[in-house]
GROMACS .gro file of N, CA and C in nm:
model
  414
    1MET      N    1  11.720  10.447  10.827
    1MET     CA    2  11.675  10.311  10.841
    1MET      C    3  11.794  10.219  10.868
    2VAL      N    4  11.905  10.243  10.803
    2VAL     CA    5  12.024  10.161  10.823
    2VAL      C    6  12.075  10.177  10.966
    3ALA      N    7  12.076  10.302  11.016
    3ALA     CA    8  12.122  10.327  11.153
    3ALA      C    9  12.033  10.256  11.254
    4ALA      N   10  11.901  10.261  11.233
    4ALA     CA   11  11.809  10.193  11.323
    4ALA      C   12  11.830  10.042  11.318
    5ARG      N   13  11.853   9.990  11.198
    5ARG     CA   14  11.877   9.845  11.185
    5ARG      C   15  11.998   9.805  11.266
    6GLU      N   16  12.105   9.885  11.255
    6GLU     CA   17  12.228   9.854  11.328
    6GLU      C   18  12.207   9.867  11.479
    7GLU      N   19  12.139   9.974  11.521
    7GLU     CA   20  12.115   9.996  11.664
    7GLU      C   21  12.032   9.884  11.725
    8LEU      N   22  11.933   9.836  11.653
    8LEU     CA   23  11.845   9.730  11.703
    8LEU      C   24  11.900   9.591  11.676
    9GLU      N   25  12.016   9.586  11.611
    9GLU     CA   26  12.083   9.459  11.578
    9GLU      C   27  11.993   9.366  11.497
   10LEU      N   28  11.925   9.425  11.399
   10LEU     CA   29  11.842   9.346  11.309
   10LEU      C   30  11.930   9.281  11.204
   11PRO      N   31  11.879   9.177  11.138
   11PRO     CA   32  11.960   9.110  11.036
   11PRO      C   33  11.999   9.206  10.923
   12THR      N   34  12.111   9.178  10.862
   12THR     CA   35  12.156   9.258  10.748
   12THR      C   36  12.069   9.225  10.627
   13PRO      N   37  12.070   9.310  10.524
   13PRO     CA   38  11.993   9.280  10.403
   13PRO      C   39  12.035   9.147  10.339
   14GLU      N   40  12.161   9.112  10.354
   14GLU     CA   41  12.208   8.985  10.299
   14GLU      C   42  12.154   8.867  10.380
   15ASP      N   43  12.144   8.883  10.513
   15ASP     CA   44  12.096   8.775  10.599
   15ASP      C   45  11.945   8.753  10.587
   16ASP      N   46  11.870   8.860  10.566
   16ASP     CA   47  11.724   8.850  10.555
   16ASP      C   48  11.674   8.947  10.448
   17PRO      N   49  11.691   8.909  10.320
   17PRO     CA   50  11.652   9.001  10.212
   17PRO      C   51  11.503   9.036  10.212
   18GLN      N   52  11.417   8.943  10.253
   18GLN     CA   53  11.274   8.971  10.254
   18GLN      C   54  11.241   9.080  10.357
   19LEU      N   55  11.299   9.071  10.475
   19LEU     CA   56  11.278   9.173  10.578
   19LEU      C   57  11.321   9.310  10.526
   20PHE      N   58  11.435   9.315  10.459
   20PHE     CA   59  11.486   9.441  10.406
   20PHE      C   60  11.394   9.496  10.296
   21ARG      N   61  11.346   9.408  10.206
   21ARG     CA   62  11.253   9.452  10.101
   21ARG      C   63  11.124   9.507  10.162
   22HIS      N   64  11.073   9.435  10.263
   22HIS     CA   65  10.950   9.481  10.329
   22HIS      C   66  10.972   9.615  10.399
   23ALA      N   67  11.085   9.632  10.464
   23ALA     CA   68  11.115   9.758  10.532
   23ALA      C   69  11.124   9.872  10.431
   24CYS      N   70  11.191   9.848  10.320
   24CYS     CA   71  11.202   9.952  10.216
   24CYS      C   72  11.066   9.985  10.156
   25ALA      N   73  10.985   9.882  10.131
   25ALA     CA   74  10.851   9.903  10.075
   25ALA      C   75  10.764   9.983  10.172
   26ALA      N   76  10.769   9.947  10.301
   26ALA     CA   77  10.689  10.019  10.401
   26ALA      C   78  10.735  10.163  10.413
   27LEU      N   79  10.865  10.185  10.412
   27LEU     CA   80  10.918  10.322  10.420
   27LEU      C   81  10.871  10.405  10.301
   28GLN      N   82  10.884  10.351  10.181
   28GLN     CA   83  10.842  10.427  10.062
   28GLN      C   84  10.692  10.450  10.061
   29SER      N   85  10.614  10.348  10.098
   29SER     CA   86  10.468  10.364  10.103
   29SER      C   87  10.428  10.469  10.206
   30GLY      N   88  10.498  10.470  10.319
   30GLY     CA   89  10.470  10.571  10.423
   30GLY      C   90  10.500  10.711  10.374
   31ILE      N   91  10.611  10.727  10.304
   31ILE     CA   92  10.646  10.858  10.246
   31ILE      C   93  10.541  10.899  10.144
   32ASP      N   94  10.501  10.805  10.058
   32ASP     CA   95  10.399  10.834   9.957
   32ASP      C   96  10.266  10.874  10.023
   33LEU      N   97  10.229  10.803  10.130
   33LEU     CA   98  10.104  10.832  10.201
   33LEU      C   99  10.107  10.974  10.259
   34LEU      N  100  10.216  11.008  10.326
   34LEU     CA  101  10.227  11.142  10.384
   34LEU      C  102  10.223  11.250  10.276
   35THR      N  103  10.287  11.225  10.164
   35THR     CA  104  10.288  11.321  10.054
   35THR      C  105  10.149  11.336   9.995
   36GLU      N  106  10.078  11.224   9.982
   36GLU     CA  107   9.946  11.225   9.917
   36GLU      C  108   9.838  11.287  10.004
   37VAL      N  109   9.831  11.249  10.132
   37VAL     CA  110   9.717  11.293  10.215
   37VAL      C  111   9.752  11.405  10.312
   38GLY      N  112   9.879  11.426  10.340
   38GLY     CA  113   9.915  11.531  10.436
   38GLY      C  114   9.855  11.501  10.572
   39GLY      N  115   9.816  11.604  10.644
   39GLY     CA  116   9.750  11.584  10.772
   39GLY      C  117   9.844  11.590  10.890
   40ASP      N  118   9.792  11.550  11.004
   40ASP     CA  119   9.865  11.556  11.131
   40ASP      C  120   9.864  11.421  11.200
   41PHE      N  121   9.981  11.379  11.251
   41PHE     CA  122   9.986  11.259  11.333
   41PHE      C  123   9.935  11.294  11.471
   42CYS      N  124   9.858  11.203  11.528
   42CYS     CA  125   9.807  11.225  11.664
   42CYS      C  126   9.760  11.092  11.720
   43ALA      N  127   9.717  11.097  11.844
   43ALA     CA  128   9.657  10.981  11.910
   43ALA      C  129   9.517  11.023  11.952
   44PRO      N  130   9.421  11.025  11.858
   44PRO     CA  131   9.287  11.073  11.891
   44PRO      C  132   9.217  10.983  11.992
   45VAL      N  133   9.123  11.041  12.064
   45VAL     CA  134   9.045  10.968  12.164
   45VAL      C  135   8.903  10.953  12.111
   46THR      N  136   8.848  10.835  12.133
   46THR     CA  137   8.710  10.809  12.094
   46THR      C  138   8.634  10.756  12.215
   47ASP      N  139   8.504  10.768  12.211
   47ASP     CA  140   8.419  10.717  12.318
   47ASP      C  141   8.325  10.613  12.257
   48LEU      N  142   8.330  10.493  12.310
   48LEU     CA  143   8.243  10.386  12.264
   48LEU      C  144   8.168  10.332  12.384
   49ASN      N  145   8.040  10.364  12.393
   49ASN     CA  146   7.956  10.318  12.503
   49ASN      C  147   8.014  10.357  12.640
   50GLY      N  148   8.064  10.479  12.649
   50GLY     CA  149   8.118  10.528  12.775
   50GLY      C  150   8.260  10.486  12.805
   51VAL      N  151   8.323  10.414  12.716
   51VAL     CA  152   8.463  10.372  12.734
   51VAL      C  153   8.549  10.459  12.644
   52GLU      N  154   8.642  10.534  12.704
   52GLU     CA  155   8.733  10.616  12.624
   52GLU      C  156   8.849  10.530  12.576
   53ILE      N  157   8.876  10.539  12.447
   53ILE     CA  158   8.981  10.459  12.383
   53ILE      C  159   9.073  10.554  12.308
   54GLU      N  160   9.203  10.543  12.335
   54GLU     CA  161   9.300  10.624  12.262
   54GLU      C  162   9.352  10.543  12.144
   55LEU      N  163   9.340  10.600  12.026
   55LEU     CA  164   9.391  10.535  11.905
   55LEU      C  165   9.535  10.578  11.886
   56SER      N  166   9.623  10.484  11.873
   56SER     CA  167   9.765  10.519  11.859
   56SER      C  168   9.801  10.541  11.713
   57ALA      N  169   9.888  10.636  11.690
   57ALA     CA  170   9.949  10.660  11.559
   57ALA      C  171   9.849  10.672  11.444
   58ALA      N  172   9.755  10.761  11.457
   58ALA     CA  173   9.663  10.789  11.348
   58ALA      C  174   9.708  10.915  11.274
   59LEU      N  175   9.669  10.924  11.151
   59LEU     CA  176   9.696  11.042  11.070
   59LEU      C  177   9.561  11.104  11.036
   60LEU      N  178   9.536  11.226  11.084
   60LEU     CA  179   9.411  11.294  11.054
   60LEU      C  180   9.432  11.383  10.933
   61SER      N  181   9.342  11.370  10.836
   61SER     CA  182   9.357  11.441  10.709
   61SER      C  183   9.219  11.473  10.653
   62ASP      N  184   9.214  11.561  10.556
   62ASP     CA  185   9.088  11.588  10.486
   62ASP      C  186   9.082  11.515  10.353
   63VAL      N  187   9.164  11.412  10.335
   63VAL     CA  188   9.165  11.330  10.214
   63VAL      C  189   9.134  11.186  10.255
   64PRO      N  190   9.040  11.114  10.196
   64PRO     CA  191   8.957  11.153  10.084
   64PRO      C  192   8.835  11.236  10.124
   65LYS      N  193   8.801  11.242  10.256
   65LYS     CA  194   8.687  11.321  10.304
   65LYS      C  195   8.734  11.405  10.422
   66PRO      N  196   8.659  11.511  10.455
   66PRO     CA  197   8.694  11.586  10.576
   66PRO      C  198   8.696  11.494  10.698
   67ARG      N  199   8.793  11.516  10.786
   67ARG     CA  200   8.811  11.439  10.910
   67ARG      C  201   8.833  11.290  10.885
   68SER      N  202   8.911  11.257  10.783
   68SER     CA  203   8.947  11.117  10.757
   68SER      C  204   9.053  11.075  10.858
   69VAL      N  205   9.041  10.952  10.905
   69VAL     CA  206   9.138  10.895  10.999
   69VAL      C  207   9.212  10.784  10.925
   70HIS      N  208   9.343  10.802  10.907
   70HIS     CA  209   9.427  10.703  10.840
   70HIS      C  210   9.500  10.622  10.946
   71VAL      N  211   9.493  10.490  10.934
   71VAL     CA  212   9.554  10.399  11.030
   71VAL      C  213   9.643  10.302  10.953
   72ILE      N  214   9.760  10.275  11.007
   72ILE     CA  215   9.852  10.179  10.946
   72ILE      C  216   9.824  10.042  11.006
   73ASN      N  217   9.802   9.944  10.920
   73ASN     CA  218   9.778   9.807  10.966
   73ASN      C  219   9.913   9.740  10.987
   74VAL      N  220   9.952   9.722  11.113
   74VAL     CA  221  10.083   9.664  11.143
   74VAL      C  222  10.074   9.521  11.194
   75VAL      N  223   9.955   9.470  11.209
   75VAL     CA  224   9.938   9.333  11.255
   75VAL      C  225   9.904   9.245  11.136
   76GLY      N  226   9.898   9.115  11.159
   76GLY     CA  227   9.874   9.020  11.051
   76GLY      C  228   9.731   9.015  11.002
   77ALA      N  229   9.639   9.084  11.070
   77ALA     CA  230   9.499   9.079  11.030
   77ALA      C  231   9.479   9.144  10.894
   78SER      N  232   9.376   9.099  10.825
   78SER     CA  233   9.346   9.156  10.694
   78SER      C  234   9.295   9.299  10.710
   79LEU      N  235   9.303   9.376  10.603
   79LEU     CA  236   9.252   9.512  10.607
   79LEU      C  237   9.103   9.513  10.640
   80SER      N  238   9.027   9.420  10.584
   80SER     CA  239   8.883   9.415  10.608
   80SER      C  240   8.851   9.395  10.755
   81LYS      N  241   8.926   9.306  10.821
   81LYS     CA  242   8.903   9.284  10.964
   81LYS      C  243   8.937   9.408  11.045
   82ARG      N  244   9.045   9.474  11.009
   82ARG     CA  245   9.084   9.595  11.082
   82ARG      C  246   8.981   9.706  11.061
   83VAL      N  247   8.929   9.718  10.939
   83VAL     CA  248   8.826   9.818  10.911
   83VAL      C  249   8.701   9.789  10.992
   84ARG      N  250   8.658   9.663  10.997
   84ARG     CA  251   8.539   9.627  11.076
   84ARG      C  252   8.558   9.664  11.222
   85PHE      N  253   8.679   9.649  11.274
   85PHE     CA  254   8.707   9.686  11.413
   85PHE      C  255   8.707   9.838  11.431
   86MET      N  256   8.762   9.911  11.334
   86MET     CA  257   8.780  10.056  11.347
   86MET      C  258   8.651  10.135  11.323
   87ARG      N  259   8.561  10.087  11.239
   87ARG     CA  260   8.443  10.166  11.202
   87ARG      C  261   8.362  10.215  11.322
   88PRO      N  262   8.329  10.131  11.421
   88PRO     CA  263   8.251  10.183  11.533
   88PRO      C  264   8.327  10.284  11.619
   89LEU      N  265   8.459  10.279  11.614
   89LEU     CA  266   8.539  10.373  11.692
   89LEU      C  267   8.536  10.513  11.632
   90MET      N  268   8.500  10.524  11.505
   90MET     CA  269   8.499  10.654  11.438
   90MET      C  270   8.380  10.741  11.479
   91ASN      N  271   8.271  10.677  11.524
   91ASN     CA  272   8.150  10.752  11.559
   91ASN      C  273   8.170  10.844  11.679
   92GLY      N  274   8.247  10.800  11.778
   92GLY     CA  275   8.264  10.878  11.901
   92GLY      C  276   8.393  10.956  11.907
   93LEU      N  277   8.459  10.973  11.793
   93LEU     CA  278   8.586  11.044  11.790
   93LEU      C  279   8.568  11.187  11.841
   94LYS      N  280   8.661  11.231  11.925
   94LYS     CA  281   8.652  11.365  11.983
   94LYS      C  282   8.751  11.457  11.913
   95PRO      N  283   8.718  11.580  11.889
   95PRO     CA  284   8.596  11.649  11.929
   95PRO      C  285   8.480  11.630  11.832
   96LYS      N  286   8.503  11.563  11.719
   96LYS     CA  287   8.398  11.549  11.619
   96LYS      C  288   8.413  11.415  11.548
   97ARG      N  289   8.300  11.353  11.518
   97ARG     CA  290   8.296  11.225  11.448
   97ARG      C  291   8.382  11.229  11.321
   98ALA      N  292   8.445  11.116  11.292
   98ALA     CA  293   8.530  11.106  11.172
   98ALA      C  294   8.444  11.095  11.046
   99GLY      N  295   8.498  11.144  10.934
   99GLY     CA  296   8.429  11.131  10.807
   99GLY      C  297   8.441  10.991  10.750
  100CYS      N  298   8.559  10.930  10.769
  100CYS     CA  299   8.582  10.793  10.725
  100CYS      C  300   8.710  10.742  10.790
  101VAL      N  301   8.730  10.613  10.780
  101VAL     CA  302   8.854  10.552  10.825
  101VAL      C  303   8.920  10.489  10.702
  102VAL      N  304   9.050  10.506  10.692
  102VAL     CA  305   9.127  10.446  10.583
  102VAL      C  306   9.237  10.363  10.648
  103VAL      N  307   9.233  10.233  10.625
  103VAL     CA  308   9.335  10.144  10.681
  103VAL      C  309   9.433  10.109  10.569
  104HIS      N  310   9.561  10.127  10.597
  104HIS     CA  311   9.667  10.109  10.498
  104HIS      C  312   9.756   9.990  10.534
  105ASN      N  313   9.795   9.914  10.433
  105ASN     CA  314   9.900   9.813  10.446
  105ASN      C  315  10.019   9.868  10.368
  106LEU      N  316  10.120   9.916  10.440
  106LEU     CA  317  10.232   9.982  10.373
  106LEU      C  318  10.320   9.886  10.295
  107ILE      N  319  10.328   9.761  10.338
  107ILE     CA  320  10.413   9.665  10.267
  107ILE      C  321  10.353   9.631  10.130
  108GLU      N  322  10.222   9.608  10.128
  108GLU     CA  323  10.156   9.572  10.002
  108GLU      C  324  10.112   9.694   9.922
  109GLY      N  325  10.111   9.812   9.986
  109GLY     CA  326  10.067   9.933   9.916
  109GLY      C  327   9.917   9.935   9.890
  110THR      N  328   9.839   9.870   9.978
  110THR     CA  329   9.694   9.865   9.962
  110THR      C  330   9.626   9.943  10.073
  111GLU      N  331   9.498   9.975  10.051
  111GLU     CA  332   9.420  10.045  10.152
  111GLU      C  333   9.274  10.009  10.137
  112GLU      N  334   9.198  10.029  10.245
  112GLU     CA  335   9.054  10.009  10.242
  112GLU      C  336   8.989  10.126  10.314
  113VAL      N  337   8.887  10.184  10.251
  113VAL     CA  338   8.818  10.301  10.304
  113VAL      C  339   8.678  10.260  10.346
  114ALA      N  340   8.632  10.312  10.462
  114ALA     CA  341   8.497  10.281  10.508
  114ALA      C  342   8.441  10.397  10.589
  115ALA      N  343   8.310  10.411  10.586
  115ALA     CA  344   8.240  10.512  10.666
  115ALA      C  345   8.229  10.462  10.810
  116PRO      N  346   8.203  10.552  10.905
  116PRO     CA  347   8.177  10.508  11.042
  116PRO      C  348   8.058  10.412  11.045
  117SER      N  349   8.047  10.332  11.151
  117SER     CA  350   7.939  10.234  11.162
  117SER      C  351   7.803  10.301  11.165
  118GLY      N  352   7.707  10.236  11.101
  118GLY     CA  353   7.571  10.286  11.104
  118GLY      C  354   7.496  10.239  11.227
  119ASN      N  355   7.527  10.119  11.276
  119ASN     CA  356   7.458  10.062  11.391
  119ASN      C  357   7.564  10.013  11.490
  120VAL      N  358   7.621  10.106  11.565
  120VAL     CA  359   7.734  10.078  11.653
  120VAL      C  360   7.706   9.966  11.752
  121ASN      N  361   7.584   9.964  11.809
  121ASN     CA  362   7.556   9.865  11.915
  121ASN      C  363   7.544   9.722  11.863
  122MET      N  364   7.563   9.700  11.735
  122MET     CA  365   7.562   9.565  11.679
  122MET      C  366   7.703   9.519  11.642
  123THR      N  367   7.806   9.590  11.688
  123THR     CA  368   7.944   9.558  11.649
  123THR      C  369   8.017   9.485  11.761
  124THR      N  370   8.121   9.414  11.723
  124THR     CA  371   8.204   9.343  11.821
  124THR      C  372   8.270   9.437  11.921
  125PRO      N  373   8.329   9.550  11.878
  125PRO     CA  374   8.387   9.640  11.978
  125PRO      C  375   8.284   9.690  12.080
  126TYR      N  376   8.161   9.715  12.037
  126TYR     CA  377   8.057   9.758  12.130
  126TYR      C  378   8.027   9.645  12.229
  127ALA      N  379   8.020   9.522  12.181
  127ALA     CA  380   7.994   9.408  12.270
  127ALA      C  381   8.103   9.396  12.376
  128VAL      N  382   8.226   9.428  12.340
  128VAL     CA  383   8.336   9.425  12.437
  128VAL      C  384   8.313   9.528  12.546
  129THR      N  385   8.264   9.647  12.509
  129THR     CA  386   8.239   9.750  12.611
  129THR      C  387   8.128   9.708  12.705
  130VAL      N  388   8.028   9.637  12.655
  130VAL     CA  389   7.920   9.587  12.741
  130VAL      C  390   7.978   9.491  12.844
  131LYS      N  391   8.068   9.403  12.801
  131LYS     CA  392   8.132   9.310  12.894
  131LYS      C  393   8.219   9.384  12.996
  132LEU      N  394   8.287   9.489  12.951
  132LEU     CA  395   8.368   9.568  13.044
  132LEU      C  396   8.281   9.632  13.152
  133HIS      N  397   8.167   9.687  13.112
  133HIS     CA  398   8.075   9.747  13.208
  133HIS      C  399   8.020   9.644  13.305
  134ALA      N  400   8.006   9.519  13.259
  134ALA     CA  401   7.955   9.412  13.345
  134ALA      C  402   8.063   9.353  13.434
  135GLY      N  403   8.187   9.399  13.416
  135GLY     CA  404   8.296   9.351  13.500
  135GLY      C  405   8.366   9.228  13.447
  136GLU      N  406   8.334   9.187  13.324
  136GLU     CA  407   8.401   9.071  13.266
  136GLU      C  408   8.534   9.114  13.207
  137SER      N  409   8.634   9.029  13.222
  137SER     CA  410   8.766   9.062  13.167
  137SER      C  411   8.788   9.001  13.030
  138ARG      N  412   8.703   8.914  12.985
  138ARG     CA  413   8.718   8.852  12.852
  138ARG      C  414   8.590   8.862  12.776
   0.00000   0.00000   0.00000
């Protein structure tokens, strides 16, 4: 981590102690997650209304359920919002539907678990695919 900080010319721990604390917390939480759930890193593909979507940096594991998909929340959105977005994507996961999605916040050490969507065509991601099929860009 120190070598990467130097290579990327990020602030020193003295210059930005909060950034350093967050980086250390995320690193430790990531190590704990890998130790706890195991699994394989991959970029699984899902199909939502005929649109293939590649999910980046997912961890496939059988914890807490078979075919669990673990995703790291790296944006400012809340875990609940990320889960709502991810749930419909779990239904069309290839080669087999996911058992659940687990979204993790490594800095806070929190997670939220949810089953795949029950009514995919009523979700925001599905509505986006309808617009894509209609040729709309927004």
